[in-house]
Coordinates of C-alpha atoms in Angstrom, one line a residue:
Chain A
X2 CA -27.1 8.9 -7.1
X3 CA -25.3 12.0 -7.8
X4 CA -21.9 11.2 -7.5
X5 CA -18.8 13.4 -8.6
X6 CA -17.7 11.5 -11.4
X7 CA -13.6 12.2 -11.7
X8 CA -12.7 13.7 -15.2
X9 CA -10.7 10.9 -16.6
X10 CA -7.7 12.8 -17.5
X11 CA -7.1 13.7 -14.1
X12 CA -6.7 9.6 -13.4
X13 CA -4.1 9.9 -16.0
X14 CA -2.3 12.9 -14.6
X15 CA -1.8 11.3 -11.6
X16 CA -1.1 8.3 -13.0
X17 CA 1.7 9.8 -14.7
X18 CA 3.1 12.0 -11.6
X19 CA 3.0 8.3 -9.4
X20 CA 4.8 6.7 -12.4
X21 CA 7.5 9.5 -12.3
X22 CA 7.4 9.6 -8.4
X23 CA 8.7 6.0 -8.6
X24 CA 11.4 7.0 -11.1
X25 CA 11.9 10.0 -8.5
X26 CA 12.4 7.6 -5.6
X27 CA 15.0 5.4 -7.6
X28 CA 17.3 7.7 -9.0
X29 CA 17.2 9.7 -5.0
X30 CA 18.1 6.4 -3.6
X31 CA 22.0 6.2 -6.1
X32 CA 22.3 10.4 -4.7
X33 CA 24.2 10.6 -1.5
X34 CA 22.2 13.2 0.4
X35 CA 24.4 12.3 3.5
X36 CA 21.8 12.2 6.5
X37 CA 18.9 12.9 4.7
X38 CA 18.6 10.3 1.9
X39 CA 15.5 8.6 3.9
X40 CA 14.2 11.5 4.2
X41 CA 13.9 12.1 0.6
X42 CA 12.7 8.7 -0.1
X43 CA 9.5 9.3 2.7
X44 CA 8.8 12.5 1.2
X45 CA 8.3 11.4 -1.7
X46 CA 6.3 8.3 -0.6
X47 CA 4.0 11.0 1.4
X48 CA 3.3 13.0 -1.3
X49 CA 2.6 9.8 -3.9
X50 CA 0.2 8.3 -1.2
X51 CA -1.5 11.8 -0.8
X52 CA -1.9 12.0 -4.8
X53 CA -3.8 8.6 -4.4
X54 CA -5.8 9.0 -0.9
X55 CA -7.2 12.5 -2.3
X56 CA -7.8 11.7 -6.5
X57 CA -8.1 7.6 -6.2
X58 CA -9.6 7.4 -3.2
X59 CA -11.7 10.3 -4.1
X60 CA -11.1 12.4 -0.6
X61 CA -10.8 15.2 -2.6
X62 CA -14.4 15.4 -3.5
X63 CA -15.7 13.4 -0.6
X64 CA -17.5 14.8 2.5
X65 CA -16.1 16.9 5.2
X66 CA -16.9 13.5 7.3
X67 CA -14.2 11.3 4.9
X68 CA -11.4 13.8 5.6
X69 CA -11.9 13.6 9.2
X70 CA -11.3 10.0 8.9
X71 CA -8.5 9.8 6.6
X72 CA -6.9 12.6 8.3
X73 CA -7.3 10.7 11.4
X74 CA -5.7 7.8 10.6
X75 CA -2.4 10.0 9.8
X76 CA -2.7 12.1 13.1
X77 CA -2.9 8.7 15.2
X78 CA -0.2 7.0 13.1
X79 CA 2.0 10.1 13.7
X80 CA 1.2 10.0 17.6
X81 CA 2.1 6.3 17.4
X82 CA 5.6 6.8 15.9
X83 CA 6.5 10.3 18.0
X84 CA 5.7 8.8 21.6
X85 CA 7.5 5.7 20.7
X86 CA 10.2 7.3 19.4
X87 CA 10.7 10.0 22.2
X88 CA 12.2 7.7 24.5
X89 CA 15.0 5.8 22.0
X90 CA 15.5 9.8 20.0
X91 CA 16.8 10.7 23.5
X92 CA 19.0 8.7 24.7
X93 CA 22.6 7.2 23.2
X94 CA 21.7 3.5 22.0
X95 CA 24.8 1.5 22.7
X96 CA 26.6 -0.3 19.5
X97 CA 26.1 -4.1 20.0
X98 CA 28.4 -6.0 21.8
X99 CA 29.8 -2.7 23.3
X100 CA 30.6 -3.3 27.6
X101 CA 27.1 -1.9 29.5
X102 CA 28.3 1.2 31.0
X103 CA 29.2 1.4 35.2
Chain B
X28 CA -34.6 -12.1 -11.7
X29 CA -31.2 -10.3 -10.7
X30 CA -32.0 -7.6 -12.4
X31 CA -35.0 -6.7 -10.3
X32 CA -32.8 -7.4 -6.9
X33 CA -33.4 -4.2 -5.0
X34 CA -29.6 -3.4 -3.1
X35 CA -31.5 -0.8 -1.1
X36 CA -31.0 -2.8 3.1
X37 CA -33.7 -2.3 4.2
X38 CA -32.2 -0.1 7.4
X39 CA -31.5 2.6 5.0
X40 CA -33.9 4.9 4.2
X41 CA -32.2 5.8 0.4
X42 CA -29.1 4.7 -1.7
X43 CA -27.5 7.5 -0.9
X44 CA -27.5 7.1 3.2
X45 CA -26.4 3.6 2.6
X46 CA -23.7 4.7 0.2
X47 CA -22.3 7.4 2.7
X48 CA -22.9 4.6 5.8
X49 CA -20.4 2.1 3.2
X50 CA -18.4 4.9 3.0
X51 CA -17.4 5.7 6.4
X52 CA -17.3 2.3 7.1
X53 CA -14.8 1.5 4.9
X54 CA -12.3 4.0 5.8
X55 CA -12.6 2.8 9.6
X56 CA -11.8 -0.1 8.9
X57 CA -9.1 1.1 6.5
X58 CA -7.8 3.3 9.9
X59 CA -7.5 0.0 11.2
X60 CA -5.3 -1.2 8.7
X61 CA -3.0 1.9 8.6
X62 CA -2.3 1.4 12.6
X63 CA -1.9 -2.8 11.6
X64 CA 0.8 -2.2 9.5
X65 CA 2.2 1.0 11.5
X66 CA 3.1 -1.2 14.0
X67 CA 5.0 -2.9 12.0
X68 CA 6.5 0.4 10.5
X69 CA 7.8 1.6 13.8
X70 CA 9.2 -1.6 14.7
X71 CA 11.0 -1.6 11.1
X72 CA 12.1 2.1 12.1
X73 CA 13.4 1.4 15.5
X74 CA 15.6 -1.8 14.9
X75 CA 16.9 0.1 11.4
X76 CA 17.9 3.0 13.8
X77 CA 20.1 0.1 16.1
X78 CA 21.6 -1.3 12.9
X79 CA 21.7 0.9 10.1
X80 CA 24.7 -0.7 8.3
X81 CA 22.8 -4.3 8.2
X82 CA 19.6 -3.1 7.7
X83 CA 21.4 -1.3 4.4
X84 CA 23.7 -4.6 4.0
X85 CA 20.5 -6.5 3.7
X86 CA 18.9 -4.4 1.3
X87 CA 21.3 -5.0 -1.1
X88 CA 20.6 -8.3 -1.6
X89 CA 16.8 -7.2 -2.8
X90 CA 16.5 -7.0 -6.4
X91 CA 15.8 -3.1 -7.3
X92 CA 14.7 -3.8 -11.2
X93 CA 12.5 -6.2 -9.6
X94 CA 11.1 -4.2 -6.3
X95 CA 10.5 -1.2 -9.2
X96 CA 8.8 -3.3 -11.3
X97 CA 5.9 -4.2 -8.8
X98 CA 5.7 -0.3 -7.8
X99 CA 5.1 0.3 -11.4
X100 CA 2.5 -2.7 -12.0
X101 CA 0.5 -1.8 -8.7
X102 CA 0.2 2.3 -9.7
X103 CA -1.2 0.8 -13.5
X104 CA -4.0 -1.6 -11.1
X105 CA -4.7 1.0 -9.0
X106 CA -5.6 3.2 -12.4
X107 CA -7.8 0.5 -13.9
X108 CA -9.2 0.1 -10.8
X109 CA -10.2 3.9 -11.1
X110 CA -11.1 3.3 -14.2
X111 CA -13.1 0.0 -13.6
X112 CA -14.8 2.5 -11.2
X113 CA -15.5 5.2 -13.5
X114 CA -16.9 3.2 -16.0
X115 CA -19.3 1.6 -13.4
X116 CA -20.5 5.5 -12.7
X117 CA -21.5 5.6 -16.2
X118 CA -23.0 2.3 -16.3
X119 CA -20.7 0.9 -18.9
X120 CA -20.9 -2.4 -18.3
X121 CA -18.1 -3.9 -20.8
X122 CA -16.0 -1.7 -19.6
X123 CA -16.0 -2.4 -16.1
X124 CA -15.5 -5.7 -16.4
X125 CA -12.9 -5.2 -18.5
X126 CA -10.9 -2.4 -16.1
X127 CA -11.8 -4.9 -13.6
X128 CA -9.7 -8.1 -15.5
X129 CA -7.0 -6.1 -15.8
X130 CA -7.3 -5.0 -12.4
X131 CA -6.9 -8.7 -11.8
X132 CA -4.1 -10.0 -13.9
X133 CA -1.9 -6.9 -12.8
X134 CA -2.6 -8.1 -8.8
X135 CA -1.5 -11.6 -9.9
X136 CA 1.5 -10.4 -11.6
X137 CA 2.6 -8.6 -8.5
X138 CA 1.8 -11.6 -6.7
X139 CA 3.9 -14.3 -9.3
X140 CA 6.9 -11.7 -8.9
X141 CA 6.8 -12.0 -5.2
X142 CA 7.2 -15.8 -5.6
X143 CA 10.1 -15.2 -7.9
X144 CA 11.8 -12.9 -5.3
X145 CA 10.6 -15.4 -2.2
X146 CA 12.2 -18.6 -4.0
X147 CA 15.2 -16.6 -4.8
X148 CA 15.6 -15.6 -0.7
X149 CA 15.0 -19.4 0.0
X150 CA 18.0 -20.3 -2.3
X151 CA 20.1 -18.1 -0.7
X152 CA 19.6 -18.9 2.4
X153 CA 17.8 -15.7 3.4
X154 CA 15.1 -17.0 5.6
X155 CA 15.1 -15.8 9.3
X156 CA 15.8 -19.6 11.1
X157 CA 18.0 -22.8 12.1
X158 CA 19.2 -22.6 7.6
X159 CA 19.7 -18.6 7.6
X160 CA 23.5 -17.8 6.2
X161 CA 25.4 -14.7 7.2
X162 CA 29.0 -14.1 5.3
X163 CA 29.6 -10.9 7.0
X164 CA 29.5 -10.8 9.9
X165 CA 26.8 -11.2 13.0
X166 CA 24.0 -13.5 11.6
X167 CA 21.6 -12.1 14.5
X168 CA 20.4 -8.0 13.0
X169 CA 20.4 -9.1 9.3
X170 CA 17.7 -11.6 10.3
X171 CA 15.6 -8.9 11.9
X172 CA 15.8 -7.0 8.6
X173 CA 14.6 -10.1 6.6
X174 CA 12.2 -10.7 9.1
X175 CA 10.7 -7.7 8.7
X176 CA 11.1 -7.7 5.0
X177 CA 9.1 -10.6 5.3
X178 CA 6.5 -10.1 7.5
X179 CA 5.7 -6.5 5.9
X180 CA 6.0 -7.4 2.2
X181 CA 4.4 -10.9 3.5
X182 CA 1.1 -8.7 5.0
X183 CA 1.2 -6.9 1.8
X184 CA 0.7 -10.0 0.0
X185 CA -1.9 -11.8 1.8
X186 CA -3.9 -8.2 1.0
X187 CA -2.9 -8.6 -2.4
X188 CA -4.8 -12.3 -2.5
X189 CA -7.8 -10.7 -0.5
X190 CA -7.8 -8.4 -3.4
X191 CA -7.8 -11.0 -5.9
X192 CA -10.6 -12.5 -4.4
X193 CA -13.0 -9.6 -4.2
X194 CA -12.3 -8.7 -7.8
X195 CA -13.4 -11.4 -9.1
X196 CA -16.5 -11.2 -6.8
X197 CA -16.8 -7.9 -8.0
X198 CA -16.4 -9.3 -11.8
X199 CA -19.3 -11.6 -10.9
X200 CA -21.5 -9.6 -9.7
X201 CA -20.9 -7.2 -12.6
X202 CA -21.5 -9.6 -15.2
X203 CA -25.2 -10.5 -13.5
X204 CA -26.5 -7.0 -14.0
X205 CA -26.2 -6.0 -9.9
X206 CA -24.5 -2.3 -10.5
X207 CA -25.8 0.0 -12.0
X208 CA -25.0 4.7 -12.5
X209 CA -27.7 4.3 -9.3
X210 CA -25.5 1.9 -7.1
X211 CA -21.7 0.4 -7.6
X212 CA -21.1 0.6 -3.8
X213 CA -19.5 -2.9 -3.5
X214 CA -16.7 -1.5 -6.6
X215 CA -16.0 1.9 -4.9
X216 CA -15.4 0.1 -1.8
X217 CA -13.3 -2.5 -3.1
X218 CA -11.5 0.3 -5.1
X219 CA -10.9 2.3 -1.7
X220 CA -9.0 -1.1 -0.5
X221 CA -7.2 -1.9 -3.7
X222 CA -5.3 2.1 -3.6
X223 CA -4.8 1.7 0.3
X224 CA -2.7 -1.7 -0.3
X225 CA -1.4 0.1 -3.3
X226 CA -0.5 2.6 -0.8
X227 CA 1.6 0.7 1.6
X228 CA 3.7 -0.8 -1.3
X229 CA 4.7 3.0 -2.1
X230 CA 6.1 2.8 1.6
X231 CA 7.7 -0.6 1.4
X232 CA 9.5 -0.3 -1.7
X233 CA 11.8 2.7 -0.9
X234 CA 12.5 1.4 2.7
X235 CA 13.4 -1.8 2.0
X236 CA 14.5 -2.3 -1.3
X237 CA 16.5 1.5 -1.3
X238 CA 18.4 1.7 1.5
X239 CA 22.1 2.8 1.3
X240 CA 22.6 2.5 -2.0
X241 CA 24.6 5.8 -2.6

């Protein structure tokens, strides 16, 4: 078969930017971003997990068919979390324990 | 003989339709899993949006040196495992198995932390249940959080020993002569697997082991 066979230093590379993207992640977590500290910490998750889907995984240097997949599985796990979220991002969650409004 | 086993099915007309047919099969099903453990993602987002104090509370009683040491031990399996892949391509034989071992013994090291960090919850009374123990305050959010700590890093794990299991089916197979430059199919698939668990601890460590910690 005539595969694309990954240079190996590329492996490396990206081994080396997950390895610092962990460090990353650490050291953001002790910073006080105020309201955007998870924010920080997801993006950075995103963009280790893209390294791997598309160099690891190979999506990169896959088939137009393997990105519609992988790419699909983002877009429904994206509709999953924004049309579950809609309804509790809208509204005023009341603290617990706190008297149910008249 | 082994060696002469032809992997050809014979519903595929060449190695290369039934490499692209494994292909696409395997990332279905790893769709499947991504929506599997988004579930449990959203629910983890929407009770840490209700209690954002005990979800952080909880959280400090993970161990960070501990979470960050399994985040660096999966990203080195998840390069020998691309390695172990790589050297199949070229038909190096050695070296697969070899990428493959380590591959191995990094999974179970992940896996023998995990017990470390499970004992150490059951000691402290940390389990969601009749035994769970809450100094401060309501015992009832913090055992969501540990509930879903558990249940999510729990998941993670069982994948982890699926893992285990096909490596050293993969090891097997490798040392009878069944892959060869012309077909490693089974490895590339078991690779895709191996980064997509490797892939949900990247998620799991920041948002349960790093939360409020400024």
């Amino acid at each position: 078969m005539n595969h694309h066979i990954v240079p190996l230093k590329i492996y490396f590379a990206i081994f080396a930017a997950l390895m610092a993207g962990t460090a990353l992640t650490v050291w953001a977590a002790f910073q006080d971003f105020g309201e955007f500290n998870t924010l920080v910490a997801v993006v950075i998750a995103v963009v280790k997990a893209a390294l791997v889907v598309l160099f690891f995984m190979h999506v990169k240097y896959s088939d137009k068919l393997i990105w519609v997949f992988a790419s699909a599985g983002f877009i429904w796990l994206i509709i999953l979390f924004a049309f579950t979220l809609m309804d509790p991002m809208t509204r005023d969650w009341l603290p617990v324990g706190a008297p149910l409004p008249m | 003989m082994a060696e002469s086993r032809n992997p050809l099915a014979h519903h595929f007309d060449s190695l290369e339709q039934q490499y692209a047919a494994a292909k696409l099969g395997m990332w279905s099903f790893l769709i499947t899993e991504v929506m599997m453990f988004g579930g449990l993602f959203l629910g983890y987002i929407l009770y840490r949006c209700r209690f954002p104090e005990v979800f952080a509370q909880g959280s400090h009683h993970l161990d960070i040196k501990l979470g960050a040491f399994n985040t660096a031990v999966l990203i080195v399996s998840s390069l020998t495992m691309a390695l172990a892949v790589h050297a199949a391509q070229e038909g190096r034989k050695q070296a697969t198995l070899t990428y493959l071992f380590f591959t191995l013994m990094l999974g179970l090291t992940f896996l023998g932390v995990k017990v470390i960090e499970y004992s150490d919850k059951y000691q402290h009374h940390l389990i969601p249940g009749a035994r769970f123990l809450w100094s401060e305050g309501d015992a009832g959010p913090p055992q969501l959080f540990y509930s879903y700590y558990f249940c999510m890093t729990g998941l993670h794990a069982i994948h982890m020993v699926v893992g285990a299991g096909l490596l050293l089916w993969l090891m097997a197979l490798t040392a009878r002569n069944r892959f060869s430059p012309a077909y490693y199919t089974p490895i590339e698939m078991v690779g895709l697997y191996w980064h997509f668990v490797d892939i949900v601890w990247i998620f799991l460590f920041p948002l349960l082991y790093l939360i409020g910690r400024h």
